[in-house]
Short mmCIF file of C-alpha atoms and ligand atoms in Angstrom, two decimals:
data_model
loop_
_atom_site.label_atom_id
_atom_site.label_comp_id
_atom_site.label_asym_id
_atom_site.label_seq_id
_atom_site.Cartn_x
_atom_site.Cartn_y
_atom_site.Cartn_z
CA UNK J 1 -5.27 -4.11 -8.37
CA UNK J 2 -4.96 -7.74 -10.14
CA UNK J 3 -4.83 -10.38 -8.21
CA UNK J 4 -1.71 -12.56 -8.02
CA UNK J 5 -1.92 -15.96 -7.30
CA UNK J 6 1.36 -18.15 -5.88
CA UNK J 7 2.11 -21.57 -5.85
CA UNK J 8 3.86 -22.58 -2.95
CA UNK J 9 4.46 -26.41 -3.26
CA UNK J 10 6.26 -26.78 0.13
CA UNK J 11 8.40 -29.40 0.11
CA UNK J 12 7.04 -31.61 -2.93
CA UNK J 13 7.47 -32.01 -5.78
CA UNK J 14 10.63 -33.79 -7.50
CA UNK J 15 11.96 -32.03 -11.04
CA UNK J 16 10.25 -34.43 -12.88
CA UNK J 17 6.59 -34.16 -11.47
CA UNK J 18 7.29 -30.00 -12.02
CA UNK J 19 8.24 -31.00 -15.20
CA UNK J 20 4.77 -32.37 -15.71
CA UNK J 21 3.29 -29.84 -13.62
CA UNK J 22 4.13 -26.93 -16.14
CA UNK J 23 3.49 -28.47 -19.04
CA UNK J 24 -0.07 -29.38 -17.97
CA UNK J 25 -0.24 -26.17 -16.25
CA UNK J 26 0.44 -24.08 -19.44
CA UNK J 27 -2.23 -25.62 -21.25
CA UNK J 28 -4.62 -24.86 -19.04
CA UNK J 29 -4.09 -21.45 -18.05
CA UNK J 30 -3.31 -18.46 -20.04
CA UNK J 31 -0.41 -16.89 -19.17
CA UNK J 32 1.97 -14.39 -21.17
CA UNK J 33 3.04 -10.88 -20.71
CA UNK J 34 -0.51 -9.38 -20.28
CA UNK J 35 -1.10 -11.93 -17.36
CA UNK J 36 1.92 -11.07 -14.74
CA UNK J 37 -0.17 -12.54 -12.00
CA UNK J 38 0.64 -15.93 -11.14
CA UNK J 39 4.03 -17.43 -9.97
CA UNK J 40 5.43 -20.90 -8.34
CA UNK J 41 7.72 -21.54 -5.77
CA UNK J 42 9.46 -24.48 -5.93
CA UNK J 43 11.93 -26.61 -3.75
CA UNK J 44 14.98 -25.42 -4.24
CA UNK J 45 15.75 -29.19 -6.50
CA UNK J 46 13.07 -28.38 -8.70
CA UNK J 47 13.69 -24.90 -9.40
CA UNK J 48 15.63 -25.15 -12.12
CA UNK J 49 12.87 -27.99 -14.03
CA UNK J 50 10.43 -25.37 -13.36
CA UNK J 51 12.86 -23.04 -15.32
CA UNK J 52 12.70 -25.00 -18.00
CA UNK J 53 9.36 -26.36 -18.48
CA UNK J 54 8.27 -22.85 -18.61
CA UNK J 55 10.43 -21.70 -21.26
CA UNK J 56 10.81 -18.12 -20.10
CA UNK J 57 7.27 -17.92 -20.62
CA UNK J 58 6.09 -14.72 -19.14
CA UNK J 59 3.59 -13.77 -16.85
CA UNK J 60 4.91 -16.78 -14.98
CA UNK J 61 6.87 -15.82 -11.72
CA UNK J 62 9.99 -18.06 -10.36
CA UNK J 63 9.92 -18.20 -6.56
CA UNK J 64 12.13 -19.93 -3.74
CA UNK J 65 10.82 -20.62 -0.50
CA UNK J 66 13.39 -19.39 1.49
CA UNK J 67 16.93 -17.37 1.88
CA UNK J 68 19.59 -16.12 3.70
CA UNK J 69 20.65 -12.59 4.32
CA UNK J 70 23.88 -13.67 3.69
CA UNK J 71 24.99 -13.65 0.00
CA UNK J 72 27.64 -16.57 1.10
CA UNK J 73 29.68 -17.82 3.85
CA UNK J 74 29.42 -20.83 6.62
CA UNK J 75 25.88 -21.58 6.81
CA UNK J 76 25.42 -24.89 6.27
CA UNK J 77 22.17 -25.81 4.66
CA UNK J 78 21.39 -22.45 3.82
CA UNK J 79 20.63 -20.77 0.45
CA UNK J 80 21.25 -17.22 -0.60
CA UNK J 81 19.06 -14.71 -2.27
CA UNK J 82 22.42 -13.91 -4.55
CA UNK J 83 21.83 -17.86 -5.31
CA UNK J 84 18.25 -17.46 -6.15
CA UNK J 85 18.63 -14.53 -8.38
CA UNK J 86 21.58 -16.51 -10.22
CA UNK J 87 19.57 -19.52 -10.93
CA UNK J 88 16.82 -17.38 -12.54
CA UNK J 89 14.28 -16.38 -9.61
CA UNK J 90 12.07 -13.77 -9.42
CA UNK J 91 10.29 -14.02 -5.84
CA UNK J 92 11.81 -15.69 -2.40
CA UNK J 93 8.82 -16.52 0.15
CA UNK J 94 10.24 -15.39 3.59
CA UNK J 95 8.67 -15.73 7.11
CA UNK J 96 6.38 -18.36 6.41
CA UNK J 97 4.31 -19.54 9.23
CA UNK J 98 6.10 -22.61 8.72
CA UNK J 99 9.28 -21.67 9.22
CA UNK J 100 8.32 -19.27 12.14
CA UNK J 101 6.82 -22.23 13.77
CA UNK J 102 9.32 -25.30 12.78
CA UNK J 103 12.95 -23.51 12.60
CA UNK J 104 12.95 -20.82 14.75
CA UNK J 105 12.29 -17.68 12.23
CA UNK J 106 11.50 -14.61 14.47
CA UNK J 107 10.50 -11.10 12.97
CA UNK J 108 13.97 -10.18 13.15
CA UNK J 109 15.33 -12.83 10.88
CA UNK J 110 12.31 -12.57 8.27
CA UNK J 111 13.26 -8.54 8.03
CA UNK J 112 16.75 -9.49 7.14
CA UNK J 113 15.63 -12.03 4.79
CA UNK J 114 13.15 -9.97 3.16
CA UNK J 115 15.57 -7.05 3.15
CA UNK J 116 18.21 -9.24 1.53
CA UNK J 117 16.27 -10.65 -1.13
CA UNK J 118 14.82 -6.87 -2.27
CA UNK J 119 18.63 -5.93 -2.55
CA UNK J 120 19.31 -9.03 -4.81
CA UNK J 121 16.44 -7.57 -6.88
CA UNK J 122 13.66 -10.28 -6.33
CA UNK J 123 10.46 -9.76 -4.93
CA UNK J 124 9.79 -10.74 -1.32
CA UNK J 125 6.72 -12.31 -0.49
CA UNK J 126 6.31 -11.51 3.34
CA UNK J 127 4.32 -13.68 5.56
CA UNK J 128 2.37 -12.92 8.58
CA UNK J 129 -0.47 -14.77 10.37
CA UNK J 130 -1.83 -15.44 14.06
CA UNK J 131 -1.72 -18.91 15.43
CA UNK J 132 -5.27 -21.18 16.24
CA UNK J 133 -4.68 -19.98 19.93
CA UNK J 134 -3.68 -16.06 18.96
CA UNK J 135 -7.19 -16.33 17.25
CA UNK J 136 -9.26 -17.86 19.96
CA UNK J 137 -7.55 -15.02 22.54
CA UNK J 138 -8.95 -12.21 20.50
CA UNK J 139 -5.24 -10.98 19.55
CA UNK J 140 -4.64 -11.68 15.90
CA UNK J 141 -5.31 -7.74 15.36
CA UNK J 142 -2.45 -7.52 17.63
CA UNK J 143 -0.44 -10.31 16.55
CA UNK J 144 -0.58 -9.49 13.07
CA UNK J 145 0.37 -5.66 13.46
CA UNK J 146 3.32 -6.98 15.63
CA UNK J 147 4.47 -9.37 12.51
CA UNK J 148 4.10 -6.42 10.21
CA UNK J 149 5.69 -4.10 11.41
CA UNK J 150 8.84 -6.39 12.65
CA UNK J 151 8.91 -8.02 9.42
CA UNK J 152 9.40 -5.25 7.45
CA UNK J 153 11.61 -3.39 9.74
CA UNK J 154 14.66 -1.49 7.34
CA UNK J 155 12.57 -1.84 4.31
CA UNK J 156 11.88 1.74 3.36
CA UNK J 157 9.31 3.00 0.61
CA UNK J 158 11.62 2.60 -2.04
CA UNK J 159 11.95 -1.19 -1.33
CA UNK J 160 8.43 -1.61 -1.14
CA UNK J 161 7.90 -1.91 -4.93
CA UNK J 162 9.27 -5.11 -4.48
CA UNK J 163 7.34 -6.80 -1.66
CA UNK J 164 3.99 -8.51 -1.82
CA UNK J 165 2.64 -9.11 1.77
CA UNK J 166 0.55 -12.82 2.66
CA UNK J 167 -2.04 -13.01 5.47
CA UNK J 168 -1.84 -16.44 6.33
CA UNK J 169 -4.18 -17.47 9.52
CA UNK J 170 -2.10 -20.66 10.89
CA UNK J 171 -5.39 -22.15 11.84
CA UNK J 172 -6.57 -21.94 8.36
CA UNK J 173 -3.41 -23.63 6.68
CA UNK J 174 -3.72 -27.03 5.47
CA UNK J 175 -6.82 -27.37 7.56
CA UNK J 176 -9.30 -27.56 5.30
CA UNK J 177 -10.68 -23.95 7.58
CA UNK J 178 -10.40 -21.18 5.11
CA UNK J 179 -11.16 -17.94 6.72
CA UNK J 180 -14.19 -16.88 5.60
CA UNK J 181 -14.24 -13.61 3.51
CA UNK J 182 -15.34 -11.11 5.94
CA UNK J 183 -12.83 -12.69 8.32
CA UNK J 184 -10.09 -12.35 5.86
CA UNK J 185 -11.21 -9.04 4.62
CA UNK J 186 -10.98 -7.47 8.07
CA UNK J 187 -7.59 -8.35 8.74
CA UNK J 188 -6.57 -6.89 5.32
CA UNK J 189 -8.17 -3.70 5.86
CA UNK J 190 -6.02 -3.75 9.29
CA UNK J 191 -2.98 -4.61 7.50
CA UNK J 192 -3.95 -1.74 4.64
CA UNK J 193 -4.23 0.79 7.50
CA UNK J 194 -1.26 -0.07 8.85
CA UNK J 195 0.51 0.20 5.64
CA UNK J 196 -0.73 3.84 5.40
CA UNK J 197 0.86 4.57 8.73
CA UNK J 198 4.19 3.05 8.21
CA UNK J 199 4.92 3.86 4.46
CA UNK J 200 1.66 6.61 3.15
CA UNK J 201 -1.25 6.33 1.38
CA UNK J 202 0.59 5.72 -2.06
CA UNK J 203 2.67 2.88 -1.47
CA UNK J 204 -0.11 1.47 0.83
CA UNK J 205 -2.52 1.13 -2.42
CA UNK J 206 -0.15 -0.38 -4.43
CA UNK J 207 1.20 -3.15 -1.96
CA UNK J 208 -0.90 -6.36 -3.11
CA UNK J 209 -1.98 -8.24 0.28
CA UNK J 210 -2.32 -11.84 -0.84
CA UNK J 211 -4.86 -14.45 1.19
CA UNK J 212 -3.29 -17.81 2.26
CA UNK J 213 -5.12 -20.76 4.16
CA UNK J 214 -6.85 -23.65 2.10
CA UNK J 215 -7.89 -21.39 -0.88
CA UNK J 216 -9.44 -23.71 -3.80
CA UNK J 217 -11.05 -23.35 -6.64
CA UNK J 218 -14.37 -23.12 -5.07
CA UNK J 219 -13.67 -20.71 -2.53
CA UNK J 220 -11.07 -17.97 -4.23
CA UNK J 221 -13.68 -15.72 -5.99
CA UNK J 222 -15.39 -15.49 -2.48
CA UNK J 223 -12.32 -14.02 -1.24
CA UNK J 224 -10.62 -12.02 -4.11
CA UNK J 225 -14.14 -10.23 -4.46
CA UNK J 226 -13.14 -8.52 -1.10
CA UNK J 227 -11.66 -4.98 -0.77
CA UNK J 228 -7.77 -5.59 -0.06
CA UNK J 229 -7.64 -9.11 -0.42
CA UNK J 230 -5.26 -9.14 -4.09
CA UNK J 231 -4.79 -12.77 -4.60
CA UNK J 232 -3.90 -16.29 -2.85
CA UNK J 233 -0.42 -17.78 -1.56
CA UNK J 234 -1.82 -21.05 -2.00
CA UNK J 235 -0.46 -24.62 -0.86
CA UNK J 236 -2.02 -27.85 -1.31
CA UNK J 237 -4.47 -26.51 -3.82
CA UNK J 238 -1.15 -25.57 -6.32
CA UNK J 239 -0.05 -29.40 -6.30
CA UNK J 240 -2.17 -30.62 -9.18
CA UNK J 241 -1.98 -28.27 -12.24
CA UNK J 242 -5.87 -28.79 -12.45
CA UNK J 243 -6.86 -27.04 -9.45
CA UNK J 244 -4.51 -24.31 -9.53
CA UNK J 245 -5.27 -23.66 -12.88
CA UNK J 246 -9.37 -23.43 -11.90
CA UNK J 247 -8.09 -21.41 -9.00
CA UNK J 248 -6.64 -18.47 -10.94
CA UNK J 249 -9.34 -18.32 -13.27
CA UNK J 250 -11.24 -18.67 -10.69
CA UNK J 251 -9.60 -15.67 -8.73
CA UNK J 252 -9.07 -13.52 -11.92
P1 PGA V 301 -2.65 -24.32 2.12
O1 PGA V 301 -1.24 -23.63 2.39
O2 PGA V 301 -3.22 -23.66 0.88
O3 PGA V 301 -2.35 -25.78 1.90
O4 PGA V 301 -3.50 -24.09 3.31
C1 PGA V 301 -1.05 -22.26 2.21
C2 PGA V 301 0.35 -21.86 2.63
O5 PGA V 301 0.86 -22.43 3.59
O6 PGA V 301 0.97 -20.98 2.01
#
């Protein structure tokens, strides 16, 4: 499988650094229709400048960080997937560790999201990843299979074309402590076997399993060489158009 690699800028960048961002980025990296592997999710402010600086070029993926499973109605502050898909998007990030830990997202409300966004036809990107203290209790097996499985609760085979799965260690994010391949690599080979189980051999092989926690430049071919890791969901790394750049050729 090629790996995919996806920006996820968090919440930076104003229109007019993605602006620059893209432009820079372009140069730097090839990307058109034979290259479908790399996308950028954006605030939702800048999602439309990242429309634009990008021309329609393709190979490049839109992305949101977040949605509803709503298509409208009285949720203040909240976007829909109907929303995202209207304003151009390709890919919604759901279930981030972020939002599990900071606003309250549960399993429940990350299978509705992702469930939601697959029926708007955009990709989900689903999330999962143990904590620093699920790690140092020996449970992230655990953990993880539990996030899994509850986060893709009511999406059936069919739907699965559509979702791209991110093992993101909490400890490792932002921390500067990437998992180190073998680490990484064993948890993917859980999550592939778990796959297997819930949907069959079939869709399990073609589900890309991205890596997320302080990938770089330096440290992505490391971890893409491994059986089942297919790419990075990559933060701080995806802020300058330098890095991330290095880091998909890098990863490719
Ligand atoms: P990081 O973030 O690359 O800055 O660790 C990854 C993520 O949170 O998706």
């Amino acid at each position: 499988m090629k790996p995919i690699f996806l920006a996820n800028w968090k919440m930076n960048m104003l229109p007019a650094e993605a602006e620059t961002f893209c432009k820079s980025f372009l140069g730097l990296v090839q990307a058109d229709a034979s290259y479908t592997d790399i996308g950028i999710a954006a605030p939702y402010t800048s999602i439309a400048a990242v429309k634009a600086a990008l021309g329609g070029k393709k190979g490049i993926w839109l992305g949101a960080q977040n949605c509803h499973w709503a298509d409208n109605g009285a949720f203040t502050g909240e976007i829909s997937a109907k929303m995202l898909k209207d304003m151009g998007c390709d890919f919604v990030i759901v279930g981030h560790s972020e939002r599990r830990q900071y606003f309250g997202e549960t399993n429940d409300t990350v299978s509705k999201r992702a469930l939601k966004t697959i029926e708007n036809g955009l990709r989900a990107v689903v999330c999962i990843g143990e904590t620093e203290a699920q790690y140092k209790a020996g449970i992230t097996n655990q953990v993880v299979l539990e996030q899994l499985k509850g986060s893709l609760a009511g999406i059936s085979a069919d739907m699965t074309k559509d979702v791209l799965l991110a093992y993101e260690p909490v400890w490792a994010i932002g921390t500067g402590l990437t998992a180190t391949p073998e680490i990484a690599a064993s948890v993917h080979a859980l999550i592939r076997s778990e796959l297997i189980n819930m949907y069959g051999n079939v869709v399990a092989d073609h589900l890309p399993i991205l890596y997320g926690g302080s990938t770089k430049p330096d440290n992505i071919a490391g971890l893409c060489a491994m059986p089942n890791i297919n790419g990075g969901l990559v933060g701080g790394a995806s802020l300058q158009a330098d890095s991330f750049a290095k880091l998909v050729i890098n990863g490719r």
